Amino acid sequence: MTTHDEQLLARVREMRERGSAPKQIAKALGLRPAQATALVRRVAEVALANLTPDERPVVGCWVNAGWSAGLDMAEAPDWAAADPFGQEPDPGTGGGFAQILLARQERASRVTVIGFLVDVYCLGVKNVTDPEVMGSGSLTTYVPTYYSAFDHRPLPIGVEQAQTIVHDAAAYARGLGFEPAGGFADAAVHLGAPPGDRPVIGFGRDGKPFYFSGPYDNPRQVVQTLERTCGPGNYDYVAHL
């Protein structure tokens, strides 16, 4: 890039920061509209490249309906009210699990998506998907596919809610003796940390850890861990030992 190009890009950046539209930039700098639009796009791409993954704009964030069933949501009434099946457990809602999908802007027409499967009753973060870059328009089909195991459409949520569910469920599980799934640290870079003044969610089913064995678990080991960390009678489980 020549010195002239760098200076021109700097002028465009300054004008965009003041709120100028591409047409205004083109007129002020004596450029064709297509040239101004291309420079505006370049400014946006450079700005995104200089941001850490968790600073990039959120394009969309979702969680399955029914994620809050059985949780203590007294200190998060707005989040509870937004979950239509939270107080009415339904086999199709996936009670006990929060499946979260987050999409952040990657480039002008590209997004990065990442997913978390969270056991909110006991084990915390059970699985994460690797960051995947796709065209922005692909979200229209990707989101329903990601939630195809559920009977109800996913709920749009704010990124602060997603951060709270994932990080605080992971902390709850750690207190019970369970670490997050492999790859969690790398995935958390895209999610970001929750705000300090976030609402408090009471994890566990009806106030107690509840373990429902999955196909890839070691049920005996999980129950032994709960027996050690919680003590007899202080947890529930459904598993074949």
Tab-separated table of C-alpha atoms in Angstrom:
chain	number	residue	atom	x	y	z
A	1	MET	CA	0.000	0.000	0.000
A	2	THR	CA	1.412	3.409	-1.011
A	3	THR	CA	1.632	6.402	1.300
A	4	HIS	CA	-1.220	8.014	-0.627
A	5	ASP	CA	-3.405	4.933	-0.135
A	6	GLU	CA	-2.645	4.867	3.592
A	7	GLN	CA	-3.538	8.540	3.905
A	8	LEU	CA	-6.759	8.016	1.979
A	9	LEU	CA	-7.679	5.061	4.179
A	10	ALA	CA	-6.966	7.164	7.266
A	11	ARG	CA	-9.269	9.926	5.972
A	12	VAL	CA	-12.023	7.402	5.342
A	13	ARG	CA	-11.543	5.944	8.828
A	14	GLU	CA	-11.833	9.395	10.400
A	15	MET	CA	-14.987	10.201	8.452
A	16	ARG	CA	-16.590	6.849	9.334
A	17	GLU	CA	-15.841	7.489	13.017
A	18	ARG	CA	-17.714	10.781	12.663
A	19	GLY	CA	-20.679	8.908	11.186
A	20	SER	CA	-20.268	9.805	7.495
A	21	ALA	CA	-22.005	7.553	4.974
A	22	PRO	CA	-20.154	6.172	1.921
A	23	LYS	CA	-21.913	8.670	-0.388
A	24	GLN	CA	-20.784	11.559	1.802
A	25	ILE	CA	-17.237	10.209	1.843
A	26	ALA	CA	-17.208	9.855	-1.937
A	27	LYS	CA	-18.352	13.459	-2.412
A	28	ALA	CA	-15.927	14.901	0.168
A	29	LEU	CA	-12.899	13.034	-1.192
A	30	GLY	CA	-13.745	13.217	-4.875
A	31	LEU	CA	-14.161	9.456	-5.252
A	32	ARG	CA	-16.543	7.330	-7.218
A	33	PRO	CA	-19.249	5.751	-4.997
A	34	ALA	CA	-17.834	2.272	-5.687
A	35	GLN	CA	-14.362	3.411	-4.590
A	36	ALA	CA	-15.717	4.901	-1.369
A	37	THR	CA	-17.705	1.752	-0.611
A	38	ALA	CA	-14.640	-0.422	-1.124
A	39	LEU	CA	-12.575	1.783	1.191
A	40	VAL	CA	-15.283	1.729	3.851
A	41	ARG	CA	-15.311	-2.060	3.647
A	42	ARG	CA	-11.522	-2.115	3.956
A	43	VAL	CA	-11.653	0.110	7.040
A	44	ALA	CA	-14.191	-2.233	8.639
A	45	GLU	CA	-12.075	-5.305	7.858
A	46	VAL	CA	-8.955	-3.735	9.355
A	47	ALA	CA	-10.899	-2.760	12.469
A	48	LEU	CA	-12.206	-6.306	12.893
A	49	ALA	CA	-8.760	-7.807	12.373
A	50	ASN	CA	-7.449	-5.725	15.270
A	51	LEU	CA	-10.134	-6.976	17.662
A	52	THR	CA	-9.806	-10.060	19.840
A	53	PRO	CA	-12.443	-12.754	19.096
A	54	ASP	CA	-14.625	-11.796	22.070
A	55	GLU	CA	-14.610	-8.101	21.041
A	56	ARG	CA	-16.073	-8.731	17.600
A	57	PRO	CA	-19.715	-7.760	17.044
A	58	VAL	CA	-22.333	-10.365	17.934
A	59	VAL	CA	-24.442	-11.336	14.931
A	60	GLY	CA	-26.686	-13.725	16.849
A	61	CYS	CA	-26.884	-15.824	20.007
A	62	TRP	CA	-29.362	-18.576	20.874
A	63	VAL	CA	-30.296	-21.161	23.501
A	64	ASN	CA	-32.833	-23.997	23.445
A	65	ALA	CA	-36.280	-23.396	24.926
A	66	GLY	CA	-36.687	-25.059	28.325
A	67	TRP	CA	-33.034	-24.594	29.314
A	68	SER	CA	-34.035	-23.064	32.669
A	69	ALA	CA	-36.426	-25.837	33.790
A	70	GLY	CA	-35.606	-26.922	37.328
A	71	LEU	CA	-33.109	-24.098	37.949
A	72	ASP	CA	-33.403	-21.410	40.602
A	73	MET	CA	-34.066	-18.306	38.524
A	74	ALA	CA	-35.255	-16.052	41.367
A	75	GLU	CA	-32.410	-13.595	40.786
A	76	ALA	CA	-32.737	-13.730	36.990
A	77	PRO	CA	-36.476	-13.092	36.496
A	78	ASP	CA	-36.138	-11.540	33.034
A	79	TRP	CA	-34.221	-14.536	31.696
A	80	ALA	CA	-36.741	-16.896	33.289
A	81	ALA	CA	-39.693	-15.023	31.795
A	82	ALA	CA	-38.128	-15.231	28.318
A	83	ASP	CA	-38.039	-19.051	28.485
A	84	PRO	CA	-41.621	-20.163	27.734
A	85	PHE	CA	-41.025	-23.724	28.936
A	86	GLY	CA	-38.854	-22.970	31.942
A	87	GLN	CA	-41.632	-23.568	34.432
A	88	GLU	CA	-43.297	-26.349	32.456
A	89	PRO	CA	-40.764	-29.153	31.850
A	90	ASP	CA	-41.484	-30.823	28.557
A	91	PRO	CA	-39.736	-33.877	27.047
A	92	GLY	CA	-39.046	-31.883	23.903
A	93	THR	CA	-37.283	-28.973	25.605
A	94	GLY	CA	-34.133	-30.783	26.667
A	95	GLY	CA	-34.563	-29.959	30.376
A	96	GLY	CA	-31.203	-30.063	32.155
A	97	PHE	CA	-29.280	-28.896	29.105
A	98	ALA	CA	-28.510	-25.501	27.646
A	99	GLN	CA	-27.323	-25.728	24.046
A	100	ILE	CA	-25.869	-22.359	23.124
A	101	LEU	CA	-24.827	-21.093	19.712
A	102	LEU	CA	-22.948	-17.833	19.208
A	103	ALA	CA	-22.164	-16.063	15.941
A	104	ARG	CA	-19.714	-13.151	15.772
A	105	GLN	CA	-18.696	-11.024	12.795
A	106	GLU	CA	-15.558	-12.328	11.123
A	107	ARG	CA	-15.401	-10.137	8.025
A	108	ALA	CA	-17.875	-8.029	6.094
A	109	SER	CA	-19.923	-11.005	4.891
A	110	ARG	CA	-18.514	-13.789	7.083
A	111	VAL	CA	-19.287	-14.928	10.607
A	112	THR	CA	-17.651	-17.282	13.099
A	113	VAL	CA	-19.998	-19.649	14.935
A	114	ILE	CA	-19.256	-21.683	18.042
A	115	GLY	CA	-21.465	-23.915	20.165
A	116	PHE	CA	-21.589	-25.119	23.765
A	117	LEU	CA	-23.539	-28.033	25.222
A	118	VAL	CA	-24.012	-27.347	28.928
A	119	ASP	CA	-25.350	-29.760	31.556
A	120	VAL	CA	-26.893	-27.219	33.929
A	121	TYR	CA	-27.826	-29.858	36.515
A	122	CYS	CA	-24.433	-31.411	37.161
A	123	LEU	CA	-21.543	-31.787	34.711
A	124	GLY	CA	-21.269	-28.263	33.306
A	125	VAL	CA	-19.779	-27.868	29.808
A	126	LYS	CA	-20.014	-31.316	28.188
A	127	ASN	CA	-19.073	-30.404	24.649
A	128	VAL	CA	-17.927	-27.494	22.486
A	129	THR	CA	-17.797	-27.130	18.720
A	130	ASP	CA	-14.710	-25.782	17.001
A	131	PRO	CA	-15.052	-22.228	15.645
A	132	GLU	CA	-16.463	-22.402	12.123
A	133	VAL	CA	-16.357	-19.567	9.606
A	134	MET	CA	-19.230	-19.303	7.156
A	135	GLY	CA	-21.128	-16.792	5.045
A	136	SER	CA	-23.560	-14.636	6.980
A	137	GLY	CA	-26.472	-15.981	4.964
A	138	SER	CA	-25.651	-19.550	5.983
A	139	LEU	CA	-26.930	-18.881	9.520
A	140	THR	CA	-30.478	-19.143	8.187
A	141	THR	CA	-30.030	-22.875	7.684
A	142	TYR	CA	-27.267	-23.561	10.208
A	143	VAL	CA	-29.217	-22.454	13.290
A	144	PRO	CA	-32.237	-24.778	12.731
A	145	THR	CA	-29.862	-27.650	11.976
A	146	TYR	CA	-27.905	-27.063	15.173
A	147	TYR	CA	-31.159	-27.257	17.164
A	148	SER	CA	-32.775	-30.061	15.153
A	149	ALA	CA	-32.856	-32.399	18.182
A	150	PHE	CA	-35.318	-30.091	19.955
A	151	ASP	CA	-39.062	-29.845	19.371
A	152	HIS	CA	-39.144	-26.072	19.786
A	153	ARG	CA	-37.360	-23.218	18.084
A	154	PRO	CA	-34.294	-21.824	19.844
A	155	LEU	CA	-34.593	-18.587	21.794
A	156	PRO	CA	-32.537	-15.526	20.833
A	157	ILE	CA	-30.578	-14.285	23.856
A	158	GLY	CA	-27.963	-11.665	24.651
A	159	VAL	CA	-24.310	-12.627	24.777
A	160	GLU	CA	-24.171	-11.719	28.494
A	161	GLN	CA	-26.762	-14.412	29.198
A	162	ALA	CA	-24.807	-16.970	27.191
A	163	GLN	CA	-21.583	-16.038	28.996
A	164	THR	CA	-23.305	-16.388	32.361
A	165	ILE	CA	-24.842	-19.780	31.615
A	166	VAL	CA	-21.626	-21.266	30.250
A	167	HIS	CA	-19.085	-19.875	32.704
A	168	ASP	CA	-21.192	-20.164	35.841
A	169	ALA	CA	-22.353	-23.694	34.998
A	170	ALA	CA	-18.687	-24.617	34.489
A	171	ALA	CA	-17.848	-23.140	37.890
A	172	TYR	CA	-20.755	-25.032	39.497
A	173	ALA	CA	-19.543	-28.299	37.973
A	174	ARG	CA	-15.964	-27.654	39.095
A	175	GLY	CA	-17.274	-27.337	42.624
A	176	LEU	CA	-18.708	-30.843	42.228
A	177	GLY	CA	-15.436	-32.217	40.887
A	178	PHE	CA	-16.006	-32.020	37.117
A	179	GLU	CA	-13.887	-30.098	34.612
A	180	PRO	CA	-15.229	-28.654	31.345
A	181	ALA	CA	-14.890	-30.580	28.096
A	182	GLY	CA	-11.629	-30.469	26.175
A	183	GLY	CA	-11.337	-27.387	24.014
A	184	PHE	CA	-13.330	-25.239	26.427
A	185	ALA	CA	-10.533	-22.739	27.022
A	186	ASP	CA	-10.100	-22.111	23.285
A	187	ALA	CA	-13.860	-21.809	22.770
A	188	ALA	CA	-14.215	-19.420	25.713
A	189	VAL	CA	-11.918	-16.975	23.907
A	190	HIS	CA	-14.738	-16.428	21.401
A	191	LEU	CA	-17.479	-16.338	24.033
A	192	GLY	CA	-15.829	-13.868	26.385
A	193	ALA	CA	-16.145	-13.468	30.140
A	194	PRO	CA	-19.489	-12.584	31.754
A	195	PRO	CA	-20.023	-9.139	33.306
A	196	GLY	CA	-19.374	-8.770	37.012
A	197	ASP	CA	-22.912	-7.599	37.779
A	198	ARG	CA	-24.626	-10.541	36.076
A	199	PRO	CA	-27.726	-12.216	37.520
A	200	VAL	CA	-27.165	-15.300	39.654
A	201	ILE	CA	-28.533	-18.618	38.379
A	202	GLY	CA	-29.047	-21.492	40.803
A	203	PHE	CA	-27.783	-24.581	38.999
A	204	GLY	CA	-28.762	-28.171	39.797
A	205	ARG	CA	-32.302	-29.513	39.598
A	206	ASP	CA	-34.486	-28.061	42.341
A	207	GLY	CA	-31.438	-27.068	44.334
A	208	LYS	CA	-29.480	-30.328	44.157
A	209	PRO	CA	-27.005	-31.810	41.668
A	210	PHE	CA	-28.822	-34.228	39.406
A	211	TYR	CA	-26.885	-36.574	37.152
A	212	PHE	CA	-28.525	-38.237	34.165
A	213	SER	CA	-26.038	-40.520	32.467
A	214	GLY	CA	-25.143	-39.916	28.831
A	215	PRO	CA	-23.818	-42.365	26.215
A	216	TYR	CA	-20.203	-41.228	26.592
A	217	ASP	CA	-20.096	-40.903	30.388
A	218	ASN	CA	-18.532	-43.132	32.990
A	219	PRO	CA	-21.571	-43.268	35.313
A	220	ARG	CA	-19.857	-45.104	38.145
A	221	GLN	CA	-17.034	-42.573	38.242
A	222	VAL	CA	-19.460	-39.635	38.151
A	223	VAL	CA	-21.550	-41.003	41.032
A	224	GLN	CA	-18.438	-41.759	43.054
A	225	THR	CA	-17.304	-38.176	42.558
A	226	LEU	CA	-20.687	-36.830	43.672
A	227	GLU	CA	-20.625	-39.104	46.712
A	228	ARG	CA	-17.254	-37.633	47.656
A	229	THR	CA	-17.989	-33.958	46.965
A	230	CYS	CA	-21.654	-33.742	47.977
A	231	GLY	CA	-22.114	-36.528	50.499
A	232	PRO	CA	-24.839	-39.198	50.697
A	233	GLY	CA	-28.354	-37.938	50.031
A	234	ASN	CA	-27.236	-34.561	48.721
A	235	TYR	CA	-27.528	-35.396	45.032
A	236	ASP	CA	-29.764	-37.422	42.708
A	237	TYR	CA	-28.947	-39.536	39.690
A	238	VAL	CA	-30.401	-41.777	37.008
A	239	ALA	CA	-27.764	-44.181	35.705
A	240	HIS	CA	-26.961	-47.850	35.222
A	241	LEU	CA	-23.930	-48.588	37.397
